[in-house]
């Protein structure tokens, strides 16, 4: 436009409104039960011979351990300590690593799974392999997630609307906080534990879940605001990434 003798203007960054912020979906116990029941019904598929064994463990692990999807996808056989029930998460967000203890129930599922899928597998192999020993793609995981969601009767709002796979991680955090509040635990002592367990880079990422928990479970809002008034106000945005 300058070459034509006309004034040119560059629209400032952020001038146009961004997409409406996504509100995480916190799965109810009934939704979790129905979803996992559908993963258990996953049948053998010649194109992906281990799919029926992978899916029930993969999605339970994401919820039960509050993992990011990429952390579960890229787990190696050597990262899963079946003797002690511990996951070794290497080079995750911002290249951080951490140890994630599993419940006894999940550890048993992983042992049963490993006996069938990895009886003689090298430790560098992927714990949840796709064809050719490669890790599952996010597209493959998402395709299966949507199928189980539909079969479980959990409505989906369309692309970008959710529920999302990452919401299992949000649900894990909220359920932990809800349980601790109901048990009368000191959250100022327990929040650092949750921060380390989930691999958060800052305390603000973890404190975000206090507001989310209070919003989802109104019955504990008064207890949260009464005991932790300085932690709850002003928490905005999503806690962390979606993959």
mmCIF file of C-alpha atoms in Angstrom:
data_model
loop_
_atom_site.group_PDB
_atom_site.id
_atom_site.type_symbol
_atom_site.label_atom_id
_atom_site.label_comp_id
_atom_site.label_asym_id
_atom_site.label_seq_id
_atom_site.Cartn_x
_atom_site.Cartn_y
_atom_site.Cartn_z
ATOM 1 C CA UNK A 1 0.000 0.000 0.000
ATOM 2 C CA UNK A 2 2.938 2.306 0.676
ATOM 3 C CA UNK A 3 3.996 1.894 -2.969
ATOM 4 C CA UNK A 4 0.575 3.212 -4.047
ATOM 5 C CA UNK A 5 0.912 6.289 -1.892
ATOM 6 C CA UNK A 6 -1.619 5.007 0.639
ATOM 7 C CA UNK A 7 -1.149 4.817 4.369
ATOM 8 C CA UNK A 8 -0.505 1.269 5.609
ATOM 9 C CA UNK A 9 -1.366 0.106 9.083
ATOM 10 C CA UNK A 10 -0.262 -3.039 10.853
ATOM 11 C CA UNK A 11 -2.979 -4.416 13.087
ATOM 12 C CA UNK A 12 -1.529 -4.754 16.582
ATOM 13 C CA UNK A 13 -0.966 -8.246 17.883
ATOM 14 C CA UNK A 14 -3.886 -9.331 20.036
ATOM 15 C CA UNK A 15 -6.308 -6.875 18.415
ATOM 16 C CA UNK A 16 -8.666 -9.595 17.280
ATOM 17 C CA UNK A 17 -10.342 -11.601 20.033
ATOM 18 C CA UNK A 18 -8.861 -15.027 20.594
ATOM 19 C CA UNK A 19 -10.812 -18.254 20.783
ATOM 20 C CA UNK A 20 -13.000 -18.660 23.798
ATOM 21 C CA UNK A 21 -10.910 -20.183 26.555
ATOM 22 C CA UNK A 22 -11.445 -23.902 26.979
ATOM 23 C CA UNK A 23 -12.910 -24.944 30.327
ATOM 24 C CA UNK A 24 -11.475 -28.315 31.385
ATOM 25 C CA UNK A 25 -13.939 -31.168 31.744
ATOM 26 C CA UNK A 26 -13.677 -32.890 35.117
ATOM 27 C CA UNK A 27 -14.890 -36.434 34.634
ATOM 28 C CA UNK A 28 -17.375 -37.753 37.165
ATOM 29 C CA UNK A 29 -16.745 -41.146 38.825
ATOM 30 C CA UNK A 30 -19.575 -42.557 36.707
ATOM 31 C CA UNK A 31 -18.019 -41.233 33.487
ATOM 32 C CA UNK A 32 -14.650 -42.702 34.425
ATOM 33 C CA UNK A 33 -16.209 -46.072 35.180
ATOM 34 C CA UNK A 34 -18.089 -46.110 31.863
ATOM 35 C CA UNK A 35 -15.067 -44.967 29.857
ATOM 36 C CA UNK A 36 -12.706 -47.555 31.324
ATOM 37 C CA UNK A 37 -15.351 -50.260 30.895
ATOM 38 C CA UNK A 38 -15.316 -49.500 27.167
ATOM 39 C CA UNK A 39 -11.519 -49.751 27.005
ATOM 40 C CA UNK A 40 -11.843 -53.192 28.576
ATOM 41 C CA UNK A 41 -14.131 -54.213 25.691
ATOM 42 C CA UNK A 42 -11.533 -53.246 23.085
ATOM 43 C CA UNK A 43 -11.112 -56.266 20.803
ATOM 44 C CA UNK A 44 -8.187 -57.766 18.927
ATOM 45 C CA UNK A 45 -7.334 -55.993 15.682
ATOM 46 C CA UNK A 46 -5.054 -57.543 13.063
ATOM 47 C CA UNK A 47 -3.760 -54.089 12.038
ATOM 48 C CA UNK A 48 -2.757 -53.371 15.653
ATOM 49 C CA UNK A 49 -2.412 -56.737 17.435
ATOM 50 C CA UNK A 50 -1.746 -55.315 20.922
ATOM 51 C CA UNK A 51 -4.405 -52.597 20.897
ATOM 52 C CA UNK A 52 -6.863 -54.550 23.069
ATOM 53 C CA UNK A 53 -4.115 -54.992 25.673
ATOM 54 C CA UNK A 54 -2.723 -51.454 25.470
ATOM 55 C CA UNK A 55 -5.847 -49.309 25.724
ATOM 56 C CA UNK A 56 -7.179 -50.437 29.138
ATOM 57 C CA UNK A 57 -3.770 -49.798 30.738
ATOM 58 C CA UNK A 58 -2.811 -46.681 28.771
ATOM 59 C CA UNK A 59 -5.864 -44.595 29.651
ATOM 60 C CA UNK A 60 -6.004 -45.795 33.261
ATOM 61 C CA UNK A 61 -2.362 -44.798 33.653
ATOM 62 C CA UNK A 62 -2.994 -41.262 32.363
ATOM 63 C CA UNK A 63 -5.813 -40.736 34.865
ATOM 64 C CA UNK A 64 -4.393 -42.648 37.845
ATOM 65 C CA UNK A 65 -0.969 -40.988 37.592
ATOM 66 C CA UNK A 66 -2.039 -37.609 36.205
ATOM 67 C CA UNK A 67 0.272 -37.990 33.215
ATOM 68 C CA UNK A 68 0.517 -35.864 30.117
ATOM 69 C CA UNK A 69 -0.399 -37.856 27.004
ATOM 70 C CA UNK A 70 3.130 -37.607 25.611
ATOM 71 C CA UNK A 71 4.576 -38.930 28.873
ATOM 72 C CA UNK A 72 2.517 -42.120 28.602
ATOM 73 C CA UNK A 73 3.062 -42.506 24.840
ATOM 74 C CA UNK A 74 6.836 -42.265 25.090
ATOM 75 C CA UNK A 75 7.361 -44.508 28.109
ATOM 76 C CA UNK A 76 10.033 -47.146 27.548
ATOM 77 C CA UNK A 77 9.982 -50.628 29.042
ATOM 78 C CA UNK A 78 12.921 -49.636 31.240
ATOM 79 C CA UNK A 79 10.967 -46.635 32.541
ATOM 80 C CA UNK A 80 8.344 -48.847 34.184
ATOM 81 C CA UNK A 81 9.661 -50.299 37.451
ATOM 82 C CA UNK A 82 7.250 -53.178 37.984
ATOM 83 C CA UNK A 83 9.014 -54.382 41.136
ATOM 84 C CA UNK A 84 8.491 -51.107 42.990
ATOM 85 C CA UNK A 85 5.473 -49.754 41.117
ATOM 86 C CA UNK A 86 7.183 -46.575 39.895
ATOM 87 C CA UNK A 87 7.174 -44.783 36.547
ATOM 88 C CA UNK A 88 10.330 -42.958 35.507
ATOM 89 C CA UNK A 89 9.312 -39.927 33.447
ATOM 90 C CA UNK A 90 12.316 -38.721 31.457
ATOM 91 C CA UNK A 91 12.754 -35.451 29.541
ATOM 92 C CA UNK A 92 9.173 -34.263 29.874
ATOM 93 C CA UNK A 93 7.997 -30.632 29.707
ATOM 94 C CA UNK A 94 10.999 -28.262 29.792
ATOM 95 C CA UNK A 95 13.221 -31.377 29.862
ATOM 96 C CA UNK A 96 12.247 -32.171 33.462
ATOM 97 C CA UNK A 97 12.301 -35.715 34.834
ATOM 98 C CA UNK A 98 10.532 -37.220 37.842
ATOM 99 C CA UNK A 99 9.465 -40.441 39.574
ATOM 100 C CA UNK A 100 5.743 -41.241 39.682
ATOM 101 C CA UNK A 101 4.559 -43.956 42.107
ATOM 102 C CA UNK A 102 1.637 -46.062 40.875
ATOM 103 C CA UNK A 103 -1.209 -47.518 42.898
ATOM 104 C CA UNK A 104 -1.102 -51.226 43.698
ATOM 105 C CA UNK A 105 -4.005 -51.857 41.336
ATOM 106 C CA UNK A 106 -2.353 -50.089 38.403
ATOM 107 C CA UNK A 107 0.981 -51.791 39.112
ATOM 108 C CA UNK A 108 -0.717 -55.189 38.917
ATOM 109 C CA UNK A 109 -2.353 -54.242 35.614
ATOM 110 C CA UNK A 110 1.035 -53.173 34.251
ATOM 111 C CA UNK A 111 2.633 -56.447 35.335
ATOM 112 C CA UNK A 112 -0.104 -58.499 33.671
ATOM 113 C CA UNK A 113 0.196 -56.355 30.544
ATOM 114 C CA UNK A 114 4.002 -56.617 30.427
ATOM 115 C CA UNK A 115 3.890 -60.411 30.720
ATOM 116 C CA UNK A 116 1.754 -60.556 27.566
ATOM 117 C CA UNK A 117 3.310 -57.773 25.484
ATOM 118 C CA UNK A 118 6.921 -57.588 26.694
ATOM 119 C CA UNK A 119 8.039 -61.063 27.832
ATOM 120 C CA UNK A 120 11.458 -60.669 26.182
ATOM 121 C CA UNK A 121 11.480 -57.022 25.106
ATOM 122 C CA UNK A 122 14.539 -54.782 25.288
ATOM 123 C CA UNK A 123 14.369 -52.030 27.925
ATOM 124 C CA UNK A 124 14.655 -49.377 25.216
ATOM 125 C CA UNK A 125 11.452 -50.535 23.501
ATOM 126 C CA UNK A 126 8.273 -48.496 23.938
ATOM 127 C CA UNK A 127 5.996 -49.747 26.698
ATOM 128 C CA UNK A 128 2.916 -48.989 24.562
ATOM 129 C CA UNK A 129 4.119 -49.900 21.054
ATOM 130 C CA UNK A 130 2.460 -49.276 17.714
ATOM 131 C CA UNK A 131 3.266 -51.322 14.611
ATOM 132 C CA UNK A 132 6.965 -51.685 13.940
ATOM 133 C CA UNK A 133 7.842 -50.904 17.543
ATOM 134 C CA UNK A 134 7.225 -47.189 17.116
ATOM 135 C CA UNK A 135 5.380 -45.157 19.767
ATOM 136 C CA UNK A 136 1.675 -44.573 19.243
ATOM 137 C CA UNK A 137 0.936 -41.323 17.463
ATOM 138 C CA UNK A 138 -1.232 -38.686 19.112
ATOM 139 C CA UNK A 139 -3.681 -39.152 16.228
ATOM 140 C CA UNK A 140 -3.987 -42.853 16.997
ATOM 141 C CA UNK A 141 -4.514 -42.170 20.693
ATOM 142 C CA UNK A 142 -7.110 -39.493 19.950
ATOM 143 C CA UNK A 143 -8.997 -41.750 17.512
ATOM 144 C CA UNK A 144 -9.310 -44.459 20.158
ATOM 145 C CA UNK A 145 -10.219 -41.907 22.832
ATOM 146 C CA UNK A 146 -13.120 -40.542 20.780
ATOM 147 C CA UNK A 147 -14.360 -44.056 20.056
ATOM 148 C CA UNK A 148 -14.389 -45.034 23.742
ATOM 149 C CA UNK A 149 -15.960 -41.705 24.672
ATOM 150 C CA UNK A 150 -18.805 -42.249 22.196
ATOM 151 C CA UNK A 151 -19.397 -45.835 23.280
ATOM 152 C CA UNK A 152 -19.453 -44.735 26.928
ATOM 153 C CA UNK A 153 -22.213 -42.242 26.135
ATOM 154 C CA UNK A 154 -20.103 -39.212 27.063
ATOM 155 C CA UNK A 155 -21.012 -36.350 24.742
ATOM 156 C CA UNK A 156 -18.280 -34.441 22.930
ATOM 157 C CA UNK A 157 -18.656 -30.822 21.875
ATOM 158 C CA UNK A 158 -16.606 -31.169 18.696
ATOM 159 C CA UNK A 159 -13.033 -30.323 17.853
ATOM 160 C CA UNK A 160 -11.531 -27.974 20.425
ATOM 161 C CA UNK A 161 -14.568 -28.247 22.701
ATOM 162 C CA UNK A 162 -13.793 -31.393 24.648
ATOM 163 C CA UNK A 163 -13.806 -33.434 26.729
ATOM 164 C CA UNK A 164 -10.110 -33.949 25.995
ATOM 165 C CA UNK A 165 -7.647 -36.698 26.866
ATOM 166 C CA UNK A 166 -5.713 -34.090 28.862
ATOM 167 C CA UNK A 167 -8.770 -33.634 31.055
ATOM 168 C CA UNK A 168 -7.946 -36.964 32.711
ATOM 169 C CA UNK A 169 -4.873 -35.197 34.122
ATOM 170 C CA UNK A 170 -6.989 -32.273 35.326
ATOM 171 C CA UNK A 171 -9.477 -34.717 36.849
ATOM 172 C CA UNK A 172 -6.715 -36.542 38.711
ATOM 173 C CA UNK A 173 -5.525 -33.287 40.305
ATOM 174 C CA UNK A 174 -9.024 -32.159 41.299
ATOM 175 C CA UNK A 175 -9.903 -35.552 42.751
ATOM 176 C CA UNK A 176 -6.688 -35.533 44.806
ATOM 177 C CA UNK A 177 -7.427 -32.075 46.210
ATOM 178 C CA UNK A 178 -11.059 -32.922 46.918
ATOM 179 C CA UNK A 179 -10.044 -36.054 48.804
ATOM 180 C CA UNK A 180 -7.420 -34.178 50.830
ATOM 181 C CA UNK A 181 -9.861 -31.414 51.757
ATOM 182 C CA UNK A 182 -12.450 -33.971 52.860
ATOM 183 C CA UNK A 183 -9.790 -35.741 54.924
ATOM 184 C CA UNK A 184 -8.774 -32.470 56.582
ATOM 185 C CA UNK A 185 -5.241 -32.527 55.173
ATOM 186 C CA UNK A 186 -3.081 -29.408 55.314
ATOM 187 C CA UNK A 187 -3.005 -28.318 51.672
ATOM 188 C CA UNK A 188 -0.050 -26.006 52.258
ATOM 189 C CA UNK A 189 1.929 -29.194 52.949
ATOM 190 C CA UNK A 190 0.276 -31.357 50.287
ATOM 191 C CA UNK A 191 0.359 -28.937 47.340
ATOM 192 C CA UNK A 192 4.174 -29.228 46.984
ATOM 193 C CA UNK A 193 3.713 -33.013 46.828
ATOM 194 C CA UNK A 194 1.154 -32.658 44.040
ATOM 195 C CA UNK A 195 3.443 -30.182 42.257
ATOM 196 C CA UNK A 196 6.318 -32.674 42.232
ATOM 197 C CA UNK A 197 4.088 -35.624 41.332
ATOM 198 C CA UNK A 198 2.595 -33.856 38.306
ATOM 199 C CA UNK A 199 5.866 -32.307 37.167
ATOM 200 C CA UNK A 200 4.723 -28.696 37.402
ATOM 201 C CA UNK A 201 7.344 -26.040 36.809
ATOM 202 C CA UNK A 202 5.776 -23.496 39.152
ATOM 203 C CA UNK A 203 3.539 -23.447 42.198
ATOM 204 C CA UNK A 204 0.999 -21.351 40.280
ATOM 205 C CA UNK A 205 0.348 -24.289 37.943
ATOM 206 C CA UNK A 206 -0.577 -26.444 40.927
ATOM 207 C CA UNK A 207 -2.532 -23.754 42.776
ATOM 208 C CA UNK A 208 -4.647 -23.371 39.634
ATOM 209 C CA UNK A 209 -6.323 -26.638 40.581
ATOM 210 C CA UNK A 210 -7.555 -25.158 43.862
ATOM 211 C CA UNK A 211 -9.827 -22.803 41.931
ATOM 212 C CA UNK A 212 -10.868 -25.557 39.534
ATOM 213 C CA UNK A 213 -11.665 -27.909 42.422
ATOM 214 C CA UNK A 214 -13.676 -25.225 44.206
ATOM 215 C CA UNK A 215 -15.639 -24.518 41.017
ATOM 216 C CA UNK A 216 -16.401 -28.169 40.281
ATOM 217 C CA UNK A 217 -17.188 -29.173 43.859
ATOM 218 C CA UNK A 218 -19.050 -26.204 45.434
ATOM 219 C CA UNK A 219 -19.540 -28.080 48.697
ATOM 220 C CA UNK A 220 -15.860 -27.652 49.561
ATOM 221 C CA UNK A 221 -15.539 -24.050 48.353
ATOM 222 C CA UNK A 222 -16.193 -22.539 51.788
ATOM 223 C CA UNK A 223 -13.561 -24.744 53.376
ATOM 224 C CA UNK A 224 -11.015 -23.838 50.704
ATOM 225 C CA UNK A 225 -11.669 -20.097 50.809
ATOM 226 C CA UNK A 226 -11.759 -20.062 54.588
ATOM 227 C CA UNK A 227 -8.413 -21.806 55.061
ATOM 228 C CA UNK A 228 -6.538 -20.704 51.926
ATOM 229 C CA UNK A 229 -7.849 -17.248 50.946
ATOM 230 C CA UNK A 230 -4.521 -16.160 49.477
ATOM 231 C CA UNK A 231 -4.157 -19.178 47.200
ATOM 232 C CA UNK A 232 -7.458 -19.094 45.337
ATOM 233 C CA UNK A 233 -8.145 -15.566 43.938
ATOM 234 C CA UNK A 234 -6.870 -14.527 40.532
ATOM 235 C CA UNK A 235 -6.174 -17.950 39.096
ATOM 236 C CA UNK A 236 -6.768 -17.790 35.347
ATOM 237 C CA UNK A 237 -5.910 -19.819 32.285
ATOM 238 C CA UNK A 238 -5.148 -23.464 31.703
ATOM 239 C CA UNK A 239 -2.694 -25.113 34.036
ATOM 240 C CA UNK A 240 -0.406 -26.579 31.393
ATOM 241 C CA UNK A 241 -0.159 -27.890 27.857
ATOM 242 C CA UNK A 242 -2.491 -30.363 26.221
ATOM 243 C CA UNK A 243 -0.183 -33.055 24.862
#
